């Protein structure tokens, strides 16, 4: 079961459309790119054992250790305006966090905008990309990377990254997380489509470790010292700068660090 390929036949969540259709790859450049380039139904899951060009936020690379993590993308076709794409990131963050808390009974949290963290380290990253035609969204690619069975990380990542195995000492069959996540994500995604982000934001704010923290926002190489005071419903972080003025920052252009470390 472990250090083996995912048995994708065991991906059978109790859902209406999330992960009901699956594209499985041993190797792919990026599941986000595969999802972008493949005609498919809303909810289709693209999953790989490893990615040769895994993508992170802000043009960063995403390391996708073979057979140890969950490297997946869900193609979605929501009827929403382009400015609301970031809200899908918030919905996904809440769904991943709730999945992991439910399965492992550990205090997983969200570092704004969408890192799932615990004990000061990152266990999951989310990269949501929208495909627009004539200013309208035709597809949203919800890319999720979860560190599951890694025993360790390179020296460069060791103080920033962790895995479910490193936290629990137990290896997990990755299909269990995928099934659980798909069910919880479908519930929140439907809530989002039917009623908007309002109720989900209550959960997001509750789980978010960035709120009320001293932060360093880095915009175009310039460092801004501030306190994170709120999150708007479009997913922008509200920060209060040292001169007392406030500023809304967008996750696409600004990176945020804790003053004393990653969180
Ligand atoms: C981040 O924290 O910077 C976002 C990381 C997102 C990684 C996932 S892995 C599956 C999907 N395919 C990609 O190329 N990226 C996302």
Tab-separated table of C-alpha atoms and ligand atoms in Angstrom:
chain	number	residue	atom	x	y	z
A	1	UNK	CA	0.000	0.000	0.000
A	2	UNK	CA	2.870	2.400	0.765
A	3	UNK	CA	5.647	3.409	-1.591
A	4	UNK	CA	3.390	1.870	-4.184
A	5	UNK	CA	1.334	3.561	-6.849
A	6	UNK	CA	-2.046	4.939	-5.871
A	7	UNK	CA	-4.736	2.353	-6.471
A	8	UNK	CA	-6.972	4.806	-8.274
A	9	UNK	CA	-9.787	2.235	-8.368
A	10	UNK	CA	-10.102	2.932	-4.650
A	11	UNK	CA	-10.856	6.588	-5.330
A	12	UNK	CA	-14.585	6.240	-4.812
A	13	UNK	CA	-15.861	9.166	-2.775
A	14	UNK	CA	-19.475	9.463	-1.831
A	15	UNK	CA	-19.974	12.519	-4.058
A	16	UNK	CA	-22.152	13.608	-6.946
A	17	UNK	CA	-19.435	14.976	-9.191
A	18	UNK	CA	-16.128	15.618	-7.409
A	19	UNK	CA	-13.638	12.874	-8.375
A	20	UNK	CA	-16.286	10.827	-10.172
A	21	UNK	CA	-14.072	10.957	-13.267
A	22	UNK	CA	-10.332	10.440	-12.911
A	23	UNK	CA	-7.223	10.907	-15.024
A	24	UNK	CA	-4.319	9.080	-13.381
A	25	UNK	CA	-0.660	9.573	-14.388
A	26	UNK	CA	2.517	7.939	-13.166
A	27	UNK	CA	4.381	11.014	-14.373
A	28	UNK	CA	3.013	14.268	-15.725
A	29	UNK	CA	4.466	17.768	-16.075
A	30	UNK	CA	1.809	19.276	-13.809
A	31	UNK	CA	-1.672	18.033	-12.966
A	32	UNK	CA	-2.844	21.665	-13.256
A	33	UNK	CA	-1.565	21.809	-16.840
A	34	UNK	CA	-3.110	18.418	-17.661
A	35	UNK	CA	-6.458	19.583	-16.258
A	36	UNK	CA	-6.212	22.797	-18.251
A	37	UNK	CA	-5.536	21.002	-21.527
A	38	UNK	CA	-8.058	18.174	-21.239
A	39	UNK	CA	-11.744	18.427	-22.114
A	40	UNK	CA	-13.631	17.076	-19.144
A	41	UNK	CA	-16.666	17.370	-16.895
A	42	UNK	CA	-16.754	19.611	-13.854
A	43	UNK	CA	-15.304	17.770	-10.851
A	44	UNK	CA	-12.871	15.622	-12.855
A	45	UNK	CA	-9.794	14.678	-10.833
A	46	UNK	CA	-6.290	14.682	-12.312
A	47	UNK	CA	-3.791	12.890	-10.124
A	48	UNK	CA	-0.139	11.895	-10.518
A	49	UNK	CA	2.500	9.916	-8.641
A	50	UNK	CA	4.995	12.620	-9.531
A	51	UNK	CA	5.187	15.861	-11.525
A	52	UNK	CA	8.198	16.935	-13.555
A	53	UNK	CA	7.168	20.590	-13.496
A	54	UNK	CA	4.958	20.961	-10.431
A	55	UNK	CA	3.857	24.569	-10.039
A	56	UNK	CA	3.591	26.573	-6.849
A	57	UNK	CA	2.190	30.037	-6.233
A	58	UNK	CA	3.977	33.121	-7.541
A	59	UNK	CA	5.874	31.197	-10.209
A	60	UNK	CA	7.632	28.943	-7.711
A	61	UNK	CA	8.403	25.281	-8.356
A	62	UNK	CA	6.585	22.617	-6.375
A	63	UNK	CA	8.553	19.542	-5.390
A	64	UNK	CA	6.443	16.419	-5.963
A	65	UNK	CA	8.187	13.443	-4.345
A	66	UNK	CA	7.341	10.245	-6.154
A	67	UNK	CA	4.539	8.144	-4.610
A	68	UNK	CA	4.692	10.013	-1.308
A	69	UNK	CA	2.303	12.880	-1.750
A	70	UNK	CA	-1.059	13.726	-3.215
A	71	UNK	CA	-0.498	15.800	-6.330
A	72	UNK	CA	-3.934	16.467	-7.725
A	73	UNK	CA	-6.050	19.004	-9.577
A	74	UNK	CA	-9.808	19.257	-9.835
A	75	UNK	CA	-11.290	20.877	-12.923
A	76	UNK	CA	-14.339	23.018	-12.096
A	77	UNK	CA	-16.729	24.999	-14.265
A	78	UNK	CA	-18.391	27.447	-11.865
A	79	UNK	CA	-20.521	30.291	-13.177
A	80	UNK	CA	-18.684	33.002	-11.268
A	81	UNK	CA	-17.006	36.285	-12.115
A	82	UNK	CA	-13.239	36.335	-12.534
A	83	UNK	CA	-12.752	38.433	-9.383
A	84	UNK	CA	-14.210	35.599	-7.305
A	85	UNK	CA	-11.683	32.931	-8.330
A	86	UNK	CA	-9.678	33.508	-5.136
A	87	UNK	CA	-12.706	32.468	-3.129
A	88	UNK	CA	-12.261	28.912	-4.438
A	89	UNK	CA	-8.821	28.960	-2.813
A	90	UNK	CA	-10.449	29.826	0.517
A	91	UNK	CA	-13.091	27.103	0.098
A	92	UNK	CA	-10.360	24.560	-0.679
A	93	UNK	CA	-8.202	25.621	2.269
A	94	UNK	CA	-11.110	25.071	4.655
A	95	UNK	CA	-11.904	21.683	3.060
A	96	UNK	CA	-8.289	20.396	3.256
A	97	UNK	CA	-7.917	21.625	6.819
A	98	UNK	CA	-11.175	20.018	7.925
A	99	UNK	CA	-10.241	16.757	6.178
A	100	UNK	CA	-6.880	16.501	7.941
A	101	UNK	CA	-8.220	17.581	11.347
A	102	UNK	CA	-11.006	14.996	11.062
A	103	UNK	CA	-8.669	12.168	10.067
A	104	UNK	CA	-5.714	12.839	12.377
A	105	UNK	CA	-7.220	14.858	15.261
A	106	UNK	CA	-4.331	17.318	15.028
A	107	UNK	CA	-4.578	21.138	15.029
A	108	UNK	CA	-4.021	21.876	11.328
A	109	UNK	CA	-4.447	25.578	10.468
A	110	UNK	CA	-4.400	27.861	7.436
A	111	UNK	CA	-1.610	30.356	6.777
A	112	UNK	CA	-3.071	33.039	4.529
A	113	UNK	CA	-3.928	32.616	1.767
A	114	UNK	CA	-3.826	28.869	1.361
A	115	UNK	CA	-1.010	26.968	3.054
A	116	UNK	CA	-2.135	24.269	5.442
A	117	UNK	CA	0.280	24.368	8.345
A	118	UNK	CA	0.976	22.701	11.650
A	119	UNK	CA	3.759	23.130	14.204
A	120	UNK	CA	5.082	26.046	12.131
A	121	UNK	CA	5.498	23.922	8.988
A	122	UNK	CA	3.619	23.490	5.735
A	123	UNK	CA	1.835	20.257	4.917
A	124	UNK	CA	-0.223	21.360	1.907
A	125	UNK	CA	-0.232	24.054	-0.769
A	126	UNK	CA	-3.053	25.107	-3.083
A	127	UNK	CA	-2.769	26.703	-6.514
A	128	UNK	CA	-6.035	27.797	-8.118
A	129	UNK	CA	-5.830	28.915	-11.732
A	130	UNK	CA	-8.629	30.319	-13.865
A	131	UNK	CA	-9.024	29.989	-17.611
A	132	UNK	CA	-10.707	32.989	-19.135
A	133	UNK	CA	-12.229	33.490	-22.550
A	134	UNK	CA	-13.418	36.991	-23.429
A	135	UNK	CA	-13.191	37.963	-19.770
A	136	UNK	CA	-15.413	35.044	-18.685
A	137	UNK	CA	-14.277	32.044	-16.675
A	138	UNK	CA	-14.561	28.824	-18.638
A	139	UNK	CA	-12.674	26.583	-16.238
A	140	UNK	CA	-11.062	26.773	-12.823
A	141	UNK	CA	-8.200	24.433	-11.994
A	142	UNK	CA	-7.953	23.680	-8.321
A	143	UNK	CA	-4.453	22.288	-7.712
A	144	UNK	CA	-3.677	20.729	-4.354
A	145	UNK	CA	-0.407	19.266	-3.103
A	146	UNK	CA	-0.417	17.370	0.203
A	147	UNK	CA	2.728	15.949	1.810
A	148	UNK	CA	1.625	12.535	3.041
A	149	UNK	CA	4.238	9.800	3.403
A	150	UNK	CA	7.561	11.649	3.110
A	151	UNK	CA	10.015	10.626	5.820
A	152	UNK	CA	12.073	13.796	5.480
A	153	UNK	CA	12.745	16.827	3.314
A	154	UNK	CA	15.882	18.343	1.818
A	155	UNK	CA	17.912	20.615	4.121
A	156	UNK	CA	16.482	23.613	2.295
A	157	UNK	CA	12.889	22.641	3.119
A	158	UNK	CA	13.409	20.844	6.429
A	159	UNK	CA	12.452	23.785	8.658
A	160	UNK	CA	9.447	24.758	6.487
A	161	UNK	CA	7.794	21.496	5.400
A	162	UNK	CA	6.305	18.484	7.111
A	163	UNK	CA	4.228	15.458	6.126
A	164	UNK	CA	1.361	13.534	7.686
A	165	UNK	CA	3.793	10.643	8.304
A	166	UNK	CA	6.294	12.888	10.099
A	167	UNK	CA	3.473	14.143	12.327
A	168	UNK	CA	1.811	10.830	13.115
A	169	UNK	CA	4.524	8.183	12.622
A	170	UNK	CA	2.003	6.270	10.514
A	171	UNK	CA	1.851	5.794	6.763
A	172	UNK	CA	-1.492	6.625	5.157
A	173	UNK	CA	-3.121	5.084	2.109
A	174	UNK	CA	-3.434	8.265	0.033
A	175	UNK	CA	-6.826	7.229	-1.377
A	176	UNK	CA	-8.334	7.638	2.118
A	177	UNK	CA	-7.403	11.331	2.165
A	178	UNK	CA	-8.537	11.850	-1.432
A	179	UNK	CA	-11.954	10.278	-0.777
A	180	UNK	CA	-12.540	12.209	2.441
A	181	UNK	CA	-11.331	15.480	0.940
A	182	UNK	CA	-13.533	15.056	-2.166
A	183	UNK	CA	-16.621	14.603	0.015
A	184	UNK	CA	-15.874	17.601	2.230
A	185	UNK	CA	-14.821	19.773	-0.703
A	186	UNK	CA	-18.030	18.987	-2.605
A	187	UNK	CA	-20.083	20.026	0.424
A	188	UNK	CA	-18.297	23.390	0.724
A	189	UNK	CA	-18.115	23.998	-3.016
A	190	UNK	CA	-21.900	23.501	-3.319
A	191	UNK	CA	-22.428	25.817	-0.328
A	192	UNK	CA	-20.222	28.385	-2.102
A	193	UNK	CA	-22.137	28.086	-5.396
A	194	UNK	CA	-25.524	28.261	-3.685
A	195	UNK	CA	-24.959	30.812	-0.923
A	196	UNK	CA	-21.635	32.508	-1.614
A	197	UNK	CA	-18.561	32.593	0.594
A	198	UNK	CA	-20.071	34.176	3.744
A	199	UNK	CA	-20.568	31.066	5.902
A	200	UNK	CA	-17.312	29.492	4.758
A	201	UNK	CA	-15.420	32.672	5.706
A	202	UNK	CA	-16.510	32.176	9.321
A	203	UNK	CA	-14.678	28.831	9.302
A	204	UNK	CA	-11.735	30.224	7.329
A	205	UNK	CA	-11.149	33.067	9.788
A	206	UNK	CA	-11.391	30.630	12.654
A	207	UNK	CA	-8.705	28.385	11.132
A	208	UNK	CA	-6.424	31.178	9.891
A	209	UNK	CA	-3.185	31.587	11.903
A	210	UNK	CA	-2.165	34.769	10.089
A	211	UNK	CA	-4.890	36.937	11.636
A	212	UNK	CA	-3.753	39.252	14.443
A	213	UNK	CA	-0.092	38.347	13.796
A	214	UNK	CA	2.843	40.633	13.053
A	215	UNK	CA	3.655	39.998	9.411
A	216	UNK	CA	6.153	41.028	6.779
A	217	UNK	CA	4.474	41.578	3.429
A	218	UNK	CA	6.880	41.491	0.507
A	219	UNK	CA	5.672	43.352	-2.556
A	220	UNK	CA	7.991	43.809	-5.549
A	221	UNK	CA	10.957	43.069	-3.282
A	222	UNK	CA	9.901	45.792	-0.818
A	223	UNK	CA	9.284	44.723	2.777
A	224	UNK	CA	6.278	46.125	4.655
A	225	UNK	CA	6.056	45.453	8.398
A	226	UNK	CA	2.459	45.277	9.586
A	227	UNK	CA	-0.198	43.513	11.625
A	228	UNK	CA	-2.731	41.293	9.812
A	229	UNK	CA	-6.101	42.605	10.954
A	230	UNK	CA	-8.638	40.959	8.658
A	231	UNK	CA	-9.502	39.063	5.505
A	232	UNK	CA	-11.983	40.361	2.953
A	233	UNK	CA	-14.537	38.111	1.298
A	234	UNK	CA	-12.445	38.193	-1.865
A	235	UNK	CA	-9.617	36.644	0.067
A	236	UNK	CA	-7.482	39.780	0.430
A	237	UNK	CA	-5.500	40.177	3.630
A	238	UNK	CA	-6.062	43.482	5.432
A	239	UNK	CA	-2.872	44.731	7.076
A	240	UNK	CA	-2.247	47.700	9.353
A	241	UNK	CA	1.130	49.252	8.633
A	242	UNK	CA	3.455	50.839	11.200
A	243	UNK	CA	2.271	54.323	10.180
A	244	UNK	CA	-1.282	53.306	11.164
A	245	UNK	CA	-2.699	53.126	7.643
A	246	UNK	CA	-4.320	49.954	6.341
A	247	UNK	CA	-3.831	48.206	3.052
A	248	UNK	CA	-5.532	45.242	1.337
A	249	UNK	CA	-3.127	42.789	-0.161
A	250	UNK	CA	-3.811	40.293	-2.896
A	251	UNK	CA	-2.344	36.810	-2.688
A	252	UNK	CA	-1.152	36.913	-6.303
A	253	UNK	CA	1.296	39.749	-5.802
A	254	UNK	CA	2.401	39.746	-2.215
A	255	UNK	CA	4.143	37.145	-0.127
A	256	UNK	CA	3.590	37.205	3.614
A	257	UNK	CA	5.872	35.862	6.307
A	258	UNK	CA	5.651	35.917	10.054
A	259	UNK	CA	8.122	38.358	11.581
A	260	UNK	CA	9.886	35.554	13.443
A	261	UNK	CA	9.719	32.789	10.857
A	262	UNK	CA	7.581	31.208	8.177
A	263	UNK	CA	4.255	31.654	10.016
B	1	LIG	C1	1.891	26.578	-3.280
B	1	LIG	O1	1.807	26.433	-2.060
B	1	LIG	O2	2.760	27.325	-3.769
B	1	LIG	C2	0.924	25.866	-4.184
B	1	LIG	C3	1.373	24.471	-4.483
B	1	LIG	C4	0.397	23.686	-5.343
B	1	LIG	C5	0.939	22.328	-5.739
B	1	LIG	C6	-0.065	21.486	-6.441
B	1	LIG	S1	0.504	19.825	-6.673
B	1	LIG	C7	-0.814	19.496	-7.748
B	1	LIG	C8	-1.045	20.735	-8.591
B	1	LIG	N1	-0.205	20.709	-9.782
B	1	LIG	C9	0.719	21.658	-9.758
B	1	LIG	O3	1.575	21.846	-10.654
B	1	LIG	N2	0.599	22.403	-8.643
B	1	LIG	C10	-0.505	21.949	-7.822
